[in-house]
Tab-separated table of C-alpha atoms in Angstrom:
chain	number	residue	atom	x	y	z
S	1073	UNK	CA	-49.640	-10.107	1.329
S	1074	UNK	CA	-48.131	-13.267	2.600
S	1075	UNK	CA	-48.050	-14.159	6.186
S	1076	UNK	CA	-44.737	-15.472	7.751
S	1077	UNK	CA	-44.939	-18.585	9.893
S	1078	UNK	CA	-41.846	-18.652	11.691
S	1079	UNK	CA	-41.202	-22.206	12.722
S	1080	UNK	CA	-38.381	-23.167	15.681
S	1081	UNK	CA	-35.459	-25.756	15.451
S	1082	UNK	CA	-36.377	-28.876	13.980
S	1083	UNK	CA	-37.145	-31.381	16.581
S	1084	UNK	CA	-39.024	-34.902	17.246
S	1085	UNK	CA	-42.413	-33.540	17.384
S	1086	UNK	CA	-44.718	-34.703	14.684
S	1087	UNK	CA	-47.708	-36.539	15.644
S	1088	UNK	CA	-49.333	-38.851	13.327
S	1089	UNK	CA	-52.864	-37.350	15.066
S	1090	UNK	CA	-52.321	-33.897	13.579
S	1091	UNK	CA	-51.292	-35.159	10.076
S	1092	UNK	CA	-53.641	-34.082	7.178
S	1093	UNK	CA	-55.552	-36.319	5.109
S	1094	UNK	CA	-54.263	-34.744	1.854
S	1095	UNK	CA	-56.472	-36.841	-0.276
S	1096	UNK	CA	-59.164	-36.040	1.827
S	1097	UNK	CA	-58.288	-32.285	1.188
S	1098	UNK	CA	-57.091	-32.844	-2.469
S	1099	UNK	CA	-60.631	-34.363	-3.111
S	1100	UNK	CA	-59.848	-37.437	-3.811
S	1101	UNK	CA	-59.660	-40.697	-2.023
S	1102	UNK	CA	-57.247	-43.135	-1.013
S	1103	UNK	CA	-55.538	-45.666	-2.769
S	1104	UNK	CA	-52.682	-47.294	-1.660
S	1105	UNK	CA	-51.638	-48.739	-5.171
S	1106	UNK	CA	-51.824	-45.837	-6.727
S	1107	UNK	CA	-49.202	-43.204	-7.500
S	1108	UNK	CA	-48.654	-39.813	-5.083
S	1109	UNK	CA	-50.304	-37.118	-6.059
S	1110	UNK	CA	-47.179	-34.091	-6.820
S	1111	UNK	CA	-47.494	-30.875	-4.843
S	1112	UNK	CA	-48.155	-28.050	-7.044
S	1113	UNK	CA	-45.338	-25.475	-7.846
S	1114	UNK	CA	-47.314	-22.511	-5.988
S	1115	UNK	CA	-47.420	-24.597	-2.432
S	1116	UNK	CA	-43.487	-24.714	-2.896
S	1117	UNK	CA	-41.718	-21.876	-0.513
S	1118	UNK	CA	-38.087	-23.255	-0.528
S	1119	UNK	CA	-36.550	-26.100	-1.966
S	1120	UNK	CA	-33.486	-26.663	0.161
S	1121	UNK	CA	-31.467	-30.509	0.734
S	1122	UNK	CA	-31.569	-32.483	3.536
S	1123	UNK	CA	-27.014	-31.855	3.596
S	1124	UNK	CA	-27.720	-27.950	3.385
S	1125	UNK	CA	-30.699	-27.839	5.975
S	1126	UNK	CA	-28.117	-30.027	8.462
S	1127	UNK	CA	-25.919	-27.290	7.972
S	1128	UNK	CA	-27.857	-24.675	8.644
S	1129	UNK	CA	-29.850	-26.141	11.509
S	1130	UNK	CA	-27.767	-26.335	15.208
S	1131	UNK	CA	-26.169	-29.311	16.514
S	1132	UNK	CA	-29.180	-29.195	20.148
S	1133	UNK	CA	-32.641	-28.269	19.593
S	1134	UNK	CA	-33.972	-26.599	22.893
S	1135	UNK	CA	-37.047	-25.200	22.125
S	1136	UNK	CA	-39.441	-24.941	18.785
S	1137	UNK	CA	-42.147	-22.142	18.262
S	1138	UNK	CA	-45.054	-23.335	16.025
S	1139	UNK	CA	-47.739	-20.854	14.667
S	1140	UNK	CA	-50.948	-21.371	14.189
S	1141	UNK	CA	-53.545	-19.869	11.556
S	1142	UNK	CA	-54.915	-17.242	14.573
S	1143	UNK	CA	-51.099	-16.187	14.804
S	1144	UNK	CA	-51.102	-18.218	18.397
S	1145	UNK	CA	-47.750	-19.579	19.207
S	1146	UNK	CA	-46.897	-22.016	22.194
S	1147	UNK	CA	-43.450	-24.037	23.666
S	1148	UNK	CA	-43.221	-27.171	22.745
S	1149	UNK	CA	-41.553	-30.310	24.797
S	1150	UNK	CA	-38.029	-30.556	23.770
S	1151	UNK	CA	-36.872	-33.331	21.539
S	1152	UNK	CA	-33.509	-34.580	21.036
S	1153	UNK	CA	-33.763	-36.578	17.889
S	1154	UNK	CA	-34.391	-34.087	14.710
S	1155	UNK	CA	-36.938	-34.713	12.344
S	1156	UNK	CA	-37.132	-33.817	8.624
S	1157	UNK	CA	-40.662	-31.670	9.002
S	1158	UNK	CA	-42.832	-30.344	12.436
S	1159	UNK	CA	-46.368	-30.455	12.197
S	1160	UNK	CA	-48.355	-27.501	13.435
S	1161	UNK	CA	-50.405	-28.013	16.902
S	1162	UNK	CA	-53.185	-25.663	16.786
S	1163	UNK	CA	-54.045	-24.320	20.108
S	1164	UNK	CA	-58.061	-23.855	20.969
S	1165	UNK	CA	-58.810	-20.136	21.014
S	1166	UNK	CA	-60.297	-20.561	24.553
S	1167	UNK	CA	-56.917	-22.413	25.575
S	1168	UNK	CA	-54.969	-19.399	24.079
S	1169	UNK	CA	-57.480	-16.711	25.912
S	1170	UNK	CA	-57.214	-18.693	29.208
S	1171	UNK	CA	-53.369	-18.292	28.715
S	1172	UNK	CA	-53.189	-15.006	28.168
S	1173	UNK	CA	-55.541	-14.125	31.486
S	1174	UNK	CA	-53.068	-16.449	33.371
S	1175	UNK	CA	-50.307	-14.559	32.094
S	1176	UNK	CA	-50.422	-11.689	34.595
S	1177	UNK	CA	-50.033	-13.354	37.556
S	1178	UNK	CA	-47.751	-15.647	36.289
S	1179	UNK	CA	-45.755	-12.367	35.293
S	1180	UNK	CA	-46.259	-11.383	38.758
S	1181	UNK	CA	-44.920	-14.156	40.269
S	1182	UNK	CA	-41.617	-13.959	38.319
S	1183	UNK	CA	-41.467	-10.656	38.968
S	1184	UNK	CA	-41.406	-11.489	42.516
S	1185	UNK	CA	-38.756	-14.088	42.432
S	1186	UNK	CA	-36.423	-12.165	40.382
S	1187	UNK	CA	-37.058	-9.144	42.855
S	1188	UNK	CA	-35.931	-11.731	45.509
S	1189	UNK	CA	-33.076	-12.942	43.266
S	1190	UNK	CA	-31.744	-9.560	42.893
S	1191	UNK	CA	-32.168	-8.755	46.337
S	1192	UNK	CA	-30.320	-12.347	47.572
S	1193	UNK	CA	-27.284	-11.181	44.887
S	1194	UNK	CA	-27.435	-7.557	46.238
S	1195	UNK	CA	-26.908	-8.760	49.685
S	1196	UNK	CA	-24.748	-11.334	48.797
S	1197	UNK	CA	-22.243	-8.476	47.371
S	1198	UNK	CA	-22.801	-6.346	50.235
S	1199	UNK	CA	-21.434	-9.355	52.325
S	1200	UNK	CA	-18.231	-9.676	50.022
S	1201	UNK	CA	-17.308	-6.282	50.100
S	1202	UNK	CA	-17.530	-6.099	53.637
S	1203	UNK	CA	-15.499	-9.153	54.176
S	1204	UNK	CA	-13.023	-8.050	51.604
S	1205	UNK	CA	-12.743	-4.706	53.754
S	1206	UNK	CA	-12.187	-6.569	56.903
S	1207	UNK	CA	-9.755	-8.931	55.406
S	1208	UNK	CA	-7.494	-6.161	54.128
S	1209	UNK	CA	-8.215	-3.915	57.318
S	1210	UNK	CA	-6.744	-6.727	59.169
S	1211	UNK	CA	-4.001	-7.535	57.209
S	1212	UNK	CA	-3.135	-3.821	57.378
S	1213	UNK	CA	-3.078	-3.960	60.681
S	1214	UNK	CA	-0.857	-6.781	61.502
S	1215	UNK	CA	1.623	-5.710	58.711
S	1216	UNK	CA	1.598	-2.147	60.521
S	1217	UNK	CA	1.952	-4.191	63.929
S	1218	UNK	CA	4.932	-6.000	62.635
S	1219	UNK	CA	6.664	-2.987	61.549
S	1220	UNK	CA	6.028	-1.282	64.673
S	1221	UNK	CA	7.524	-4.427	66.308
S	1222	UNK	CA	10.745	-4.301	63.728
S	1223	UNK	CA	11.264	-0.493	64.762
S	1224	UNK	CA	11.124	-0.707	68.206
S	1225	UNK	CA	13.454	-3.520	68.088
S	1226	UNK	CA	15.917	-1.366	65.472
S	1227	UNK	CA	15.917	1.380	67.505
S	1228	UNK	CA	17.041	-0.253	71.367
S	1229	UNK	CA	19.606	-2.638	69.130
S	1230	UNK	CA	22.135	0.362	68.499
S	1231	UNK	CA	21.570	1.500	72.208
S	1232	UNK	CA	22.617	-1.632	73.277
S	1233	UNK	CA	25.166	-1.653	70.857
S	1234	UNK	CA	26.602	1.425	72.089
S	1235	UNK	CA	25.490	0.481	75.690
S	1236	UNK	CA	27.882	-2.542	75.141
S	1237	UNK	CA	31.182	-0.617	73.756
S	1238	UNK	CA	31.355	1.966	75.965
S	1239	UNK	CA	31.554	-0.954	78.241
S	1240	UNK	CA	33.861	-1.998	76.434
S	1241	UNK	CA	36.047	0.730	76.316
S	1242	UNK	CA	35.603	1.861	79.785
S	1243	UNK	CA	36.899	-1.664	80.632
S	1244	UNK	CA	40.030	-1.461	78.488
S	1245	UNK	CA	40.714	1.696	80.018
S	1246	UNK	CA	40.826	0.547	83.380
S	1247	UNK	CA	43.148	-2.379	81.822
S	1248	UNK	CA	45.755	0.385	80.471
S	1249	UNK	CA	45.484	2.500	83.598
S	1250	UNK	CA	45.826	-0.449	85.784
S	1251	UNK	CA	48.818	-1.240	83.424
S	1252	UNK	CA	50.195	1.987	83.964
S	1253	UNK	CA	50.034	1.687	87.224
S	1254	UNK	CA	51.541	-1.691	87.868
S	1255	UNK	CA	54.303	-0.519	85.850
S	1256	UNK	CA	55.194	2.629	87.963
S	1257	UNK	CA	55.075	0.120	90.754
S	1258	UNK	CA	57.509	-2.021	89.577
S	1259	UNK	CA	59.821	1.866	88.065
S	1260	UNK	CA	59.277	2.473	91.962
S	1261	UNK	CA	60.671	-0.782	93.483
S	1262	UNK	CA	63.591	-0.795	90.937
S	1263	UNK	CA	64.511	2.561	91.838
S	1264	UNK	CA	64.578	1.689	95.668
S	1265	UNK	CA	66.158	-1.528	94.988
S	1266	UNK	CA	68.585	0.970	92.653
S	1267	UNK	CA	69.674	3.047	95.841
S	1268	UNK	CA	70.334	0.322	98.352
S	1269	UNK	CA	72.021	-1.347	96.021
S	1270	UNK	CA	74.194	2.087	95.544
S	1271	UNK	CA	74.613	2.523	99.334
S	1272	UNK	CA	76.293	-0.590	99.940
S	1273	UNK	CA	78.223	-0.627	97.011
S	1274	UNK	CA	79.344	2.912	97.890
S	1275	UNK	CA	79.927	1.879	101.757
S	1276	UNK	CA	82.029	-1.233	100.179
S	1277	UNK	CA	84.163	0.875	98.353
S	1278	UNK	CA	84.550	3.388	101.121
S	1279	UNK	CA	85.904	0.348	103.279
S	1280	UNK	CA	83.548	0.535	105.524
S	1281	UNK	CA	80.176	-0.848	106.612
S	1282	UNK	CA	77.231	0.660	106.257
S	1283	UNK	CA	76.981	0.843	109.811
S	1284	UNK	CA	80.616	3.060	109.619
S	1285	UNK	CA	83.044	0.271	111.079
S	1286	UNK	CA	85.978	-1.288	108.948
S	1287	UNK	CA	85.980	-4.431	107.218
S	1288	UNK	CA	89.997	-4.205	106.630
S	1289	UNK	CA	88.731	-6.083	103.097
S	1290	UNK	CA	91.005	-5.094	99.724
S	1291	UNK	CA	88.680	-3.305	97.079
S	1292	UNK	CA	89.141	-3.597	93.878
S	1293	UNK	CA	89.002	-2.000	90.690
S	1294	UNK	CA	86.373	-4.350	89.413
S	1295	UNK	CA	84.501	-2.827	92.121
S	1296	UNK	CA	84.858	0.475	91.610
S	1297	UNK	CA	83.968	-0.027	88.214
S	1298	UNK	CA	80.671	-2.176	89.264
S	1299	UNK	CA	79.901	1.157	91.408
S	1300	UNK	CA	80.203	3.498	88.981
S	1301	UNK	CA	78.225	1.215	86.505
S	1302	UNK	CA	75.508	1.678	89.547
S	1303	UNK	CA	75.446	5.299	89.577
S	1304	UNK	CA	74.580	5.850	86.001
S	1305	UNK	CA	72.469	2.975	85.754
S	1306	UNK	CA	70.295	5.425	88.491
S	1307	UNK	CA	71.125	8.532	86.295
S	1308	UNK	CA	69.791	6.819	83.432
S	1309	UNK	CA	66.693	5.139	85.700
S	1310	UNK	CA	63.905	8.147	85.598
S	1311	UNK	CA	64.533	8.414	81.791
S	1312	UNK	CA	64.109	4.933	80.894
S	1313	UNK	CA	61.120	4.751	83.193
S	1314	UNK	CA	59.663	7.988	81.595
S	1315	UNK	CA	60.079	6.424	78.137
S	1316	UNK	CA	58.539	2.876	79.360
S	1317	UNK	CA	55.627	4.800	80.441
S	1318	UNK	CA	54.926	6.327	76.927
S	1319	UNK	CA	55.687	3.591	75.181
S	1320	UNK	CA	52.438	1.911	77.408
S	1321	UNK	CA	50.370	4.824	76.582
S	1322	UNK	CA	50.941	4.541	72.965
S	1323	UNK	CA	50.003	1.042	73.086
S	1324	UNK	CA	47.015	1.437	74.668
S	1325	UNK	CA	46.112	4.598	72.471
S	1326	UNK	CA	46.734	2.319	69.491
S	1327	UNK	CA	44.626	-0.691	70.881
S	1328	UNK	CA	42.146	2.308	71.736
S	1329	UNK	CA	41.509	3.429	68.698
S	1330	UNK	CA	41.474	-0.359	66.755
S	1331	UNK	CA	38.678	-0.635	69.268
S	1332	UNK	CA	36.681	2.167	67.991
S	1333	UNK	CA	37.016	1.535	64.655
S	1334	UNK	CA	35.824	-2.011	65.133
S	1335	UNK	CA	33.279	-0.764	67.105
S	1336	UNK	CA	32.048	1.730	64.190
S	1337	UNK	CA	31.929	-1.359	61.728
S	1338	UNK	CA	29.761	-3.243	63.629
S	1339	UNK	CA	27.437	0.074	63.952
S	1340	UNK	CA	27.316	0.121	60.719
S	1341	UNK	CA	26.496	-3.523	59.675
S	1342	UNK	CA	23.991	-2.898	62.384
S	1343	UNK	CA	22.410	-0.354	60.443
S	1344	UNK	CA	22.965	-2.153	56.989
S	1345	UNK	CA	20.978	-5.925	58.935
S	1346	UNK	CA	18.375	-3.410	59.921
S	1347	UNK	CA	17.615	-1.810	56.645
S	1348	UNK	CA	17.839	-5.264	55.123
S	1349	UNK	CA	15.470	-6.271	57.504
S	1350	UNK	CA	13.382	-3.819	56.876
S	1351	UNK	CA	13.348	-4.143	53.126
S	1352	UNK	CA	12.631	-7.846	53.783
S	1353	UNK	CA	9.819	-7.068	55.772
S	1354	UNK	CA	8.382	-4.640	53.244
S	1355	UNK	CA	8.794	-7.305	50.494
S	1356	UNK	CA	7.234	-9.669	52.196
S	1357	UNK	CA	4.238	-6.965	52.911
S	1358	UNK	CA	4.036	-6.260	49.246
S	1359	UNK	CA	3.684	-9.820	48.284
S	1360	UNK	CA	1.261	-10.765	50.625
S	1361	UNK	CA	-1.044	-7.273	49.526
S	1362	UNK	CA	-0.602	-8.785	45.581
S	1363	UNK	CA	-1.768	-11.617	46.912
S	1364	UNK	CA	-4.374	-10.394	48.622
S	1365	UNK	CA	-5.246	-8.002	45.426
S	1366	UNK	CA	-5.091	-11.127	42.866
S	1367	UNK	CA	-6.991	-13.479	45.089
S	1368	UNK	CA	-9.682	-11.144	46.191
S	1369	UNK	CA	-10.487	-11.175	42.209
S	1370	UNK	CA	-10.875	-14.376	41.942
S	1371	UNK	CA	-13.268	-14.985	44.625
S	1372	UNK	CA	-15.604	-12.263	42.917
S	1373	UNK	CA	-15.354	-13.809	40.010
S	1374	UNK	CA	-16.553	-17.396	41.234
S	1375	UNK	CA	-19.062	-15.068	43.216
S	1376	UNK	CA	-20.095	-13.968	39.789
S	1377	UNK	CA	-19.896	-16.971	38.175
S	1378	UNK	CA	-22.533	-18.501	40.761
S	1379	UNK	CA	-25.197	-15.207	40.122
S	1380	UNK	CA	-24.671	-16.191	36.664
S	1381	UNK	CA	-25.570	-20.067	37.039
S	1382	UNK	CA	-28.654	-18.867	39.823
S	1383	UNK	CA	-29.798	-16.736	37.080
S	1384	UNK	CA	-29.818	-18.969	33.964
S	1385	UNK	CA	-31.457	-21.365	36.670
S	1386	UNK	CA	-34.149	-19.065	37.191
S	1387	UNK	CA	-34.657	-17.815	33.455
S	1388	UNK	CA	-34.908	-21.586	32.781
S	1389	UNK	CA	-37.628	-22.096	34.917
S	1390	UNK	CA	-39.642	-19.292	34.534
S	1391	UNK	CA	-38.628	-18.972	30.853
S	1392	UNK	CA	-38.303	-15.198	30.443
S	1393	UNK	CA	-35.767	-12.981	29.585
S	1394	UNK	CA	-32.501	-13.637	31.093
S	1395	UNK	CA	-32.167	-11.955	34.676
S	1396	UNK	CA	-28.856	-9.477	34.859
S	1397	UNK	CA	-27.711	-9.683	38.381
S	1398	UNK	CA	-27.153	-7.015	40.144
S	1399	UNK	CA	-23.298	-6.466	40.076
S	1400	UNK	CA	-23.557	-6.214	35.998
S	1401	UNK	CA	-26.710	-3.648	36.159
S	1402	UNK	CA	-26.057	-0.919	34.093
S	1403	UNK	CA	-22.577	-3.012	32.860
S	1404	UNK	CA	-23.862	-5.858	30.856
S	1405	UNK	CA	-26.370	-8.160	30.336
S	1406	UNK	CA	-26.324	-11.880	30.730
S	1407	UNK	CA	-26.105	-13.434	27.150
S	1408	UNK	CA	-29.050	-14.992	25.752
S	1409	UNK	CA	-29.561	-19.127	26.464
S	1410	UNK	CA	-29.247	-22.104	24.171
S	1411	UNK	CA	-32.596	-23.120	24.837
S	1412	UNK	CA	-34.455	-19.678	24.553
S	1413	UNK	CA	-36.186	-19.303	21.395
S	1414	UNK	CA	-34.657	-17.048	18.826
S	1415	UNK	CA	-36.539	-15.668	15.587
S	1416	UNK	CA	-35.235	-15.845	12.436
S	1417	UNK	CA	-37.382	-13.976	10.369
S	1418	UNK	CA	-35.058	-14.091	6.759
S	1419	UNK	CA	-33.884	-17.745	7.443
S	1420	UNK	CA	-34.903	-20.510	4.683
S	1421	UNK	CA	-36.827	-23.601	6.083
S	1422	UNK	CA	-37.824	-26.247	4.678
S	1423	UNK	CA	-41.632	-26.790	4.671
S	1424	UNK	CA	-43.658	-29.572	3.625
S	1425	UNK	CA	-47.199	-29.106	1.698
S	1426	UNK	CA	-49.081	-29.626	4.900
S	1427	UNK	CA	-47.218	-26.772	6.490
S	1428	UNK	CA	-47.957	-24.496	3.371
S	1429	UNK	CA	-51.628	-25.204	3.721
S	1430	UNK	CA	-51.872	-24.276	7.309
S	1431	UNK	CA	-49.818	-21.601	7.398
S	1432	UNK	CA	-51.681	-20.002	3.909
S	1433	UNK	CA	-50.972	-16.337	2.224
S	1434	UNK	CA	-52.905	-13.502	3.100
């Protein structure tokens, strides 16, 4: 049964004092001037070019995983440069068995700091939430303030309104009655102005004063007719005074009701600005809630984004399994680092004669 030795990305790590003497191994000695000795078919695992292997390997090497004959595998310093072929660094089986007594505590220790990490995130959330609460609360509250603000104000503006035109018609009806009245006035001085003007006319044509003496004057027939003209112009008087007076009042009735129709139209384009206003106000309200709702979001997400970062910090430097933080427990899982070390047990690699050797079949 062969055994596997899984070898990491290809990086800058051979060392010339962990390269095999092969001719010391092979038997044979040294000689520069003569020819290389050919590795036999059997050490041969894969035969792969250097174009295909560049393909296959990534563009950044973080991390390489050598194995030893004892199955011990340890990190080794990252490289940038890629080499054609890693040499195996065999660990000391008391190295290897003082690492794995250390390993406890130094499992202990990360699984303090990523209890701490966890704990940091979870109150960290608890934080955001409650400032997200408080930040809506309030915005609740000073929308609801505004529109308490917008009613009041809607509901005295059509009291005043009304306040103001039945002022308004109260006033123009003391204009028609005082009207009225300065017209009977002036029905009442015609009228006595009517009868003196009938009593002397009447005394003239009697030829007499009004006092009852003569005034030996000749009266005509001009003034006979002037006197007559008199007497139905007072016949006629109450009539044309009655008629005077309704004419007035259906003036004013007229005017009256122009008036209250104006006044209606501006009740209702009082109502219509109001219900604008208040459709305003709720537009505005709805905007600033999406707002609100799309920014809130976005701060949780650079929220996130930081737990992610402090936890691909931490993995890096205690170099264990990714942590999840705590708002994707149970959700998700952080995905797996460039620079963690990933086993590829069916992959082709390209091994040279002294990795065959050291690695060996069982």
């Amino acid at each position: 049964m062969r055994r596997k030795c899984l070898f990491g990305e290809v990086g800058g790590l051979e060392r010339a004092s962990d390269r095999v003497d092969w001719d010391g191994v092979l038997g044979g000695e040294k000689d520069t001037d003569s020819l290389p000795v050919p590795i036999p078919d059997s050490l041969v695992k894969y035969v792969i070019s250097q174009a295909d292997m560049q393909k296959t390997e990534p563009q950044r090497v973080e991390a390489a995983v050598v194995c030893s004959i004892k199955d011990v595998c340890v990190p080794l310093p990252d490289k940038k440069d890629s080499v054609a072929h890693i040499e195996p660094l065999v660990v000391p089986q008391e190295q290897s068995e003082a690492h794995q007594l250390q390993r406890p505590v130094e499992k202990q220790s990360e699984q303090l700091e990523l209890k701490q990490l966890r704990d940091d995130q979870a109150a960290q959330l608890d934080r955001f939430v409650a400032w997200t609460s408080k930040q809506k609360a309030e915005l609740e509250a000073q929308q609801a303030l505004l529109r308490e603000q917008l009613k009041a104000g809607h509901s005295t503006a059509p009291e005043e309104l009304e306040d103001a035109h039945n002022a308004a018609m109260a006033e123009a009806e003391d204009k028609q009655v005082k009207a009225e009245a300065d017209m009977r006035t002036s029905h009442d001085r015609e009228k006595r102005d009517n009868v003196t003007a009938l009593k002397h006319m009447e005394a003239y044509c009697a030829g007499k004063y009004s006092s009852g003496e003569l005034h030996h004057r000749c009266v005509t027939a001009q003034d006979h007719a002037e006197l007559d003209k008199t007497k139905r112009a007072r016949e006629r008087m109450d009539g044309r005074h009655e008629s005077a007076i309704n004419v007035l009042r259906g003036e004013q009735s007229r005017r009256m009701r122009m008036r209250a129709q104006r006044q209606e139209k501006e009740e209702q384009e009082l109502r219509r600005v109001q219900r604008r206003e208040e459709l305003e106000l709720e537009r505005s309200f709805g905007q600033e809630m999406a707002e609100f709702e799309i920014e809130m979001p976005e701060r949780r997400l650079r929220l996130e984004g930081r737990w992610r970062l402090q936890a691909a910090v931490m993995t890096k430097q205690l170099a264990v399994v990714p942590v999840v933080p705590v708002f994707l427990a149970g959700e998700a899982k952080v995905s797996s680092l460039a620079w963690q070390v990933e086993i590829l047990d069916d992959r082709p690699v390209a091994l040279g004669a002294t990795e065959e050797v050291r690695c060996g079949t069982a």
